Tab-separated table of C-alpha atoms in Angstrom:
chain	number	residue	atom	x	y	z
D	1	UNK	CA	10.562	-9.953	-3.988
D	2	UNK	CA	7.483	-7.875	-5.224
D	3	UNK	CA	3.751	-8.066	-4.877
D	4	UNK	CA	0.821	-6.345	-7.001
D	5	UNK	CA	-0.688	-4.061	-5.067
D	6	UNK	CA	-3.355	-1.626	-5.885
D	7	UNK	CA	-4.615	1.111	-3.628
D	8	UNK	CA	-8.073	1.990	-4.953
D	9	UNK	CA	-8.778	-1.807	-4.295
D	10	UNK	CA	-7.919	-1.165	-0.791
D	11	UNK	CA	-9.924	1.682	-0.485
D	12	UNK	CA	-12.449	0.175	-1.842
D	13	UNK	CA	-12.825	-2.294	1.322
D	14	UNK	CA	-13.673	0.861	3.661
D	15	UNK	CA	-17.099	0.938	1.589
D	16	UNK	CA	-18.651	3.782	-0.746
D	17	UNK	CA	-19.791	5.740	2.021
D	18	UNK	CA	-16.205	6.089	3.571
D	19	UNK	CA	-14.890	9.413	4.744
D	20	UNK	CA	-11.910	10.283	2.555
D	21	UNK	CA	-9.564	13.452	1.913
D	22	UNK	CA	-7.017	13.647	-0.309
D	23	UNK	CA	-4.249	16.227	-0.764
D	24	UNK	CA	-0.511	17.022	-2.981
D	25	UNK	CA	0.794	18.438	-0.025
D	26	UNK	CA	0.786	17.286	3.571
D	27	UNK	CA	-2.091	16.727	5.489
D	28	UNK	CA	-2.573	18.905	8.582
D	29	UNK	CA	-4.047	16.909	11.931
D	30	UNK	CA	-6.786	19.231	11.558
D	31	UNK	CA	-7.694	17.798	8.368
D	32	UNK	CA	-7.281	14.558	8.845
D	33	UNK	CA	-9.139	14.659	12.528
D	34	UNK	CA	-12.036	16.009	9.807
D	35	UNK	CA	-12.331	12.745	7.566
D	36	UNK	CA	-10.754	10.321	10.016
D	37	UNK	CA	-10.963	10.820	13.711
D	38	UNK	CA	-10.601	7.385	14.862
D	39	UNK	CA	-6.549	7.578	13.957
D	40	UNK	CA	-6.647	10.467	16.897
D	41	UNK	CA	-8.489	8.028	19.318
D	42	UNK	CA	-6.952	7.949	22.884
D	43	UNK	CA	-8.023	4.540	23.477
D	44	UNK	CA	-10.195	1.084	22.307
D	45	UNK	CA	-13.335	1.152	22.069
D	46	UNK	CA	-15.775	0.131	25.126
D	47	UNK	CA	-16.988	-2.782	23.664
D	48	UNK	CA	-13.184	-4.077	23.550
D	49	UNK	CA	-12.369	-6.450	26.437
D	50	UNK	CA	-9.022	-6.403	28.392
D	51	UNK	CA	-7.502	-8.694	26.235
D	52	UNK	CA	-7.601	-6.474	23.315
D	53	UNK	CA	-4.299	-3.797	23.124
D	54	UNK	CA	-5.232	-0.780	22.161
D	55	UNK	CA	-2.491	0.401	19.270
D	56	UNK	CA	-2.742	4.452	18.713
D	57	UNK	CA	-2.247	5.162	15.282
D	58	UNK	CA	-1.027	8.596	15.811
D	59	UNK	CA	1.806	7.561	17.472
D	60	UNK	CA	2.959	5.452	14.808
D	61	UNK	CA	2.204	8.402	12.458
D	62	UNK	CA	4.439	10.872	14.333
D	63	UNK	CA	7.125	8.417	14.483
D	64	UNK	CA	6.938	8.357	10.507
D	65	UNK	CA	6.978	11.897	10.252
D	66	UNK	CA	9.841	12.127	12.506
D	67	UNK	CA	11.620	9.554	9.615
D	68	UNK	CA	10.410	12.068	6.832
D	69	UNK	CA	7.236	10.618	5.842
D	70	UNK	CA	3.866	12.893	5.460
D	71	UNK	CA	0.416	11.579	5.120
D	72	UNK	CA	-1.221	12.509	2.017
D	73	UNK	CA	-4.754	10.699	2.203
D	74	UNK	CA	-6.601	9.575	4.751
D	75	UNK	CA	-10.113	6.949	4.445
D	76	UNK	CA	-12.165	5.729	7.294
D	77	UNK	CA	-15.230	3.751	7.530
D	78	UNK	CA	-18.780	4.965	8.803
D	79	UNK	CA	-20.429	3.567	11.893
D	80	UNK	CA	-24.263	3.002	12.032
D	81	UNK	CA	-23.751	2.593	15.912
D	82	UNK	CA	-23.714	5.573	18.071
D	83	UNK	CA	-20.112	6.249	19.365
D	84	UNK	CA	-18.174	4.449	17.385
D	85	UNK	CA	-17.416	6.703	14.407
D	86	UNK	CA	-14.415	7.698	16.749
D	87	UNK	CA	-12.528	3.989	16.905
D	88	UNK	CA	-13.534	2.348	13.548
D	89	UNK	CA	-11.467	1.130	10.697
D	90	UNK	CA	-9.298	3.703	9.250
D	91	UNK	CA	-6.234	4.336	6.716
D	92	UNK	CA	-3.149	6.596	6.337
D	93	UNK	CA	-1.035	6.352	3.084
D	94	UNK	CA	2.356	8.236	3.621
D	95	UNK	CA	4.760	9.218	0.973
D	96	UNK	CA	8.218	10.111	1.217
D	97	UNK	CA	9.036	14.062	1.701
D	98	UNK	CA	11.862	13.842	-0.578
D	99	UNK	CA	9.163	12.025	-3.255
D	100	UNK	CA	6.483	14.414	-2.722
D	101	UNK	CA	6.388	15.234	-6.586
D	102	UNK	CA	8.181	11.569	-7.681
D	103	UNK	CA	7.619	10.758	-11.172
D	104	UNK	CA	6.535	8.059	-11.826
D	105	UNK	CA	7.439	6.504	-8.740
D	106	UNK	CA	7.547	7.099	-4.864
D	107	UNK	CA	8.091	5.251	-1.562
D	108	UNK	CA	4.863	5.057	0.145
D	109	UNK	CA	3.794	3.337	3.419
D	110	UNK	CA	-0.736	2.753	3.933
D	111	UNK	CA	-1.548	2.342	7.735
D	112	UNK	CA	-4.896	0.667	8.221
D	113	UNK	CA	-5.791	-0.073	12.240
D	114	UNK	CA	-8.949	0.124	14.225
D	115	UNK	CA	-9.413	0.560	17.797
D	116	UNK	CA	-12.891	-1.276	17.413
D	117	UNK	CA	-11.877	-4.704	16.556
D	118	UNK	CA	-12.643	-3.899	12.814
D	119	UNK	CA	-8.991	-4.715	11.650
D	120	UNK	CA	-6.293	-5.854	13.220
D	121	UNK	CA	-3.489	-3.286	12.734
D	122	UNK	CA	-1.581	-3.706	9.258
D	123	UNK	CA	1.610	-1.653	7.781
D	124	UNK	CA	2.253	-1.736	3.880
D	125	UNK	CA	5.264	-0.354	2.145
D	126	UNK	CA	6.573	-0.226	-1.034
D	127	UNK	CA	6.896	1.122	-4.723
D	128	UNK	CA	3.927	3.137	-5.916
D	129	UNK	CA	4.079	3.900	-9.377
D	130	UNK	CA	1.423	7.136	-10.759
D	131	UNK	CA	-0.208	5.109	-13.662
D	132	UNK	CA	-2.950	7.853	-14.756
D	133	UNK	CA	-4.012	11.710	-14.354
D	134	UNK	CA	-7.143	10.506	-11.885
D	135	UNK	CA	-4.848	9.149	-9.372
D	136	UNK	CA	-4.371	5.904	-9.879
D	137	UNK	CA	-1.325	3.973	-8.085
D	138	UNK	CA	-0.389	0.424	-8.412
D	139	UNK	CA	2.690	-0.698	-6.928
D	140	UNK	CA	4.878	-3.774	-6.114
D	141	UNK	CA	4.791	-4.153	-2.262
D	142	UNK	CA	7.993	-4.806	-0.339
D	143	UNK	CA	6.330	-5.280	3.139
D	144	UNK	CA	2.689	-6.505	4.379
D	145	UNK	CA	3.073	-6.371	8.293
D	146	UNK	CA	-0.637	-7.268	9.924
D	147	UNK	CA	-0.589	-7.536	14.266
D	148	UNK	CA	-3.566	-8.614	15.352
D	149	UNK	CA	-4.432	-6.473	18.493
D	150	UNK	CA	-3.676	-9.053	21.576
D	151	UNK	CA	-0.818	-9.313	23.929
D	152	UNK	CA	2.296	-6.889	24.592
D	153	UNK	CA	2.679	-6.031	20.943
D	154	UNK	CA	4.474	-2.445	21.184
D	155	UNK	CA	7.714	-3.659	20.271
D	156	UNK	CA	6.371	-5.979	17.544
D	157	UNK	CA	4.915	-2.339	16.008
D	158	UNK	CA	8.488	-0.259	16.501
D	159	UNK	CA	9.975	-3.241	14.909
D	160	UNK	CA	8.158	-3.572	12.283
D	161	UNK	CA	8.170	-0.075	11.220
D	162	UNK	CA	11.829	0.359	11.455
D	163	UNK	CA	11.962	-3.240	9.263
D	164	UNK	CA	10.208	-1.040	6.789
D	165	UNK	CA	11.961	1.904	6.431
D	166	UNK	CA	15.278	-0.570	6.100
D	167	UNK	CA	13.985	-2.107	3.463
D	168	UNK	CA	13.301	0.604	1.202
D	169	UNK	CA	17.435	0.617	0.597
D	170	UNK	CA	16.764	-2.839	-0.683
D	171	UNK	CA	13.959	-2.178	-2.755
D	172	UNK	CA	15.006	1.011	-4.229
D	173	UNK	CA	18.498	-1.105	-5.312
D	174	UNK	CA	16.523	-3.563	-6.777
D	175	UNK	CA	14.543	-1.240	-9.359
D	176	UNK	CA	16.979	1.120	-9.716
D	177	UNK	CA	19.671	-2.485	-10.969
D	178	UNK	CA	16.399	-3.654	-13.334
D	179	UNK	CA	15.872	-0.071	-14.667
D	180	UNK	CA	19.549	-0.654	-16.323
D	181	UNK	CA	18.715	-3.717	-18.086
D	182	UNK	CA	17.431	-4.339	-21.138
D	183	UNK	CA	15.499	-6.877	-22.203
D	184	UNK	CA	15.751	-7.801	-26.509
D	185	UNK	CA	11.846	-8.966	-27.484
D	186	UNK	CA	12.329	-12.511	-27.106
D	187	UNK	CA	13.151	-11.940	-23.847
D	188	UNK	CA	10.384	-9.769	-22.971
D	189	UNK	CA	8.054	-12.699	-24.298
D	190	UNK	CA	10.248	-15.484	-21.932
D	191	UNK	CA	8.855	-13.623	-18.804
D	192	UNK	CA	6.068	-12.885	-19.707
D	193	UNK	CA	5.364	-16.574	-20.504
D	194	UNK	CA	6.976	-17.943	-17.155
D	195	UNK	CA	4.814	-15.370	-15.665
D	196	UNK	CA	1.560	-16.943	-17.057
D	197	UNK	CA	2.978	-20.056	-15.925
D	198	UNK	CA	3.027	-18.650	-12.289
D	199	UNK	CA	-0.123	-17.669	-12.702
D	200	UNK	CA	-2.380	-20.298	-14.679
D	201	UNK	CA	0.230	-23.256	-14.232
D	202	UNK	CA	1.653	-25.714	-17.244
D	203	UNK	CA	-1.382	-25.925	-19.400
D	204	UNK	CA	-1.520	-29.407	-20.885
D	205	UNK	CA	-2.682	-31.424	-24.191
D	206	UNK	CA	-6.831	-30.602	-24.441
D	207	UNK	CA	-6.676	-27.952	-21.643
D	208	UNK	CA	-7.848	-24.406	-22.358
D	209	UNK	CA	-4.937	-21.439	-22.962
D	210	UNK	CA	-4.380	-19.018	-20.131
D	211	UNK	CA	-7.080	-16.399	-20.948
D	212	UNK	CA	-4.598	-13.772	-21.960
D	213	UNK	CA	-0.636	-14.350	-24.343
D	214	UNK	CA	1.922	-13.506	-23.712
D	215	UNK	CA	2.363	-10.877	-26.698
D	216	UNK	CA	-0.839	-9.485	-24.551
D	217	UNK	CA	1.251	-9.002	-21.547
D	218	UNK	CA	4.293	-6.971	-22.892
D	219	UNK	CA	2.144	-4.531	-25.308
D	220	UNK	CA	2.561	-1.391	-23.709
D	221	UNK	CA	-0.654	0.563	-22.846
D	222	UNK	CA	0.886	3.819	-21.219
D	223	UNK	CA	3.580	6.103	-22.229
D	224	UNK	CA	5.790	5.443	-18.681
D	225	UNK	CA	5.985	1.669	-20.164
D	226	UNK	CA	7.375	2.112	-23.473
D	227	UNK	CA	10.321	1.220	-22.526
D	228	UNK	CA	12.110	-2.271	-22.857
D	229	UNK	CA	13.736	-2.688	-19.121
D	230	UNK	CA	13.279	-5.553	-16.928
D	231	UNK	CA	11.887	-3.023	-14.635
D	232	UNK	CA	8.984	-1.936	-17.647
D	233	UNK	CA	8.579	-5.223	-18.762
D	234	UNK	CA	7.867	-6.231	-15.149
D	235	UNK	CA	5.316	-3.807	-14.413
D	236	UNK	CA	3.452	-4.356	-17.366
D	237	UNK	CA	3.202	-7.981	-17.014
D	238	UNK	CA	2.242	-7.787	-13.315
């Protein structure tokens, strides 16, 4: 049902040098046209050939808004070629309006697209939790929609952002039904060992122990994890 996800990782892909902004309240067009112009592109890029469909991000943007989501940072990668600073890679995370200042969680949705043949376009959305004071967000994804940029692929977008906004009912039922359940220690310990078994597989007679216990896994390391729900218990493992 849920993946690991960490943002920083994925902003890390657009390179030290990336253009990024990042705000607690909405960003303005102006701002973001600042850091990222490629999401305001009108079209691909001229080294593109006709086979490659040209997806505008800012259309899929204002259709987000228009379901109450804002865009709250914005990354986008730096050209060395003349002229293309205005169709390369680019990201959008989006939060919620009614989440703006959730604690410690909030539905988010990341955009990433080019218009250069950097990326193909990609949607994730999901459960972002606020893990430290520098900004740090991990988060268990509910939806990883990727469309590589060929073919008649509008309705393949529209449909794939409405499948995300329907899913965030599910999701949100899901934590909200493991938030109420406690877990007594030797239960905590039972996932957290099936976990490792996910992970590292069975570990036989002579073969070396997963590189971390599971007493490791459960032991709390911020204050929002103290508690002993399946919901806790999960995100500390993970």
């Amino acid at each position: 049902m849920f993946s690991t996800f960490n943002t920083p990782r994925l902003a890390s892909r657009f390179g030290q040098n990336a253009f990024v902004v990042r705000s607690e309240t909405p960003l303005a067009d102006e701002q973001m046209r600042r850091a990222a112009p490629s999401i305001f592109a009108e079209g691909k890029h001229g080294s593109r050939s006709e086979r490659y469909t040209y997806i505008p991000t800012i259309e899929v943007l204002r259709g987000l808004r228009r379901e109450g989501f804002e865009p709250f940072m914005v990354a986008q990668s730096k050209s060395r070629i003349e002229g293309k600073t205005e169709f390369t890679k680019h990201m959008i995370r989006m939060r919620h309006m009614g989440q703006v200042s959730a604690r410690p969680e909030a539905n988010e949705i990341i955009l990433i697209n080019s218009h250069d043949g950097a990326s193909s376009y990609q949607m994730l959305a999901g459960v972002f939790r606020f893990v430290c004071c520098n900004g740090l967000v991990v988060g268990t994804v509910a939806n990883d929609i990727r469309i590589p940029h060929k073919g008649r692929i509008q309705d393949e977008v529209i449909e794939g952002a409405f499948r995300v906004l329907a899913d965030f009912e599910a999701v949100d039922a899901s934590a909200d039904a493991m938030k109420t359940l406690t877990l007594q220690p030797q239960e905590e310990r039972a996932f957290a060992t099936a976990a490792l078994t996910l992970r590292y597989g069975e570990r036989g007679e002579g073969e070396p122990p997963a590189p971390v216990s599971a007493e490791q896994l459960i032991e709390a390391r911020r204050p929002e994890d103290l508690d002993h729900s399946l919901w806790t218990t999960f995100q500390r493992v993970q």
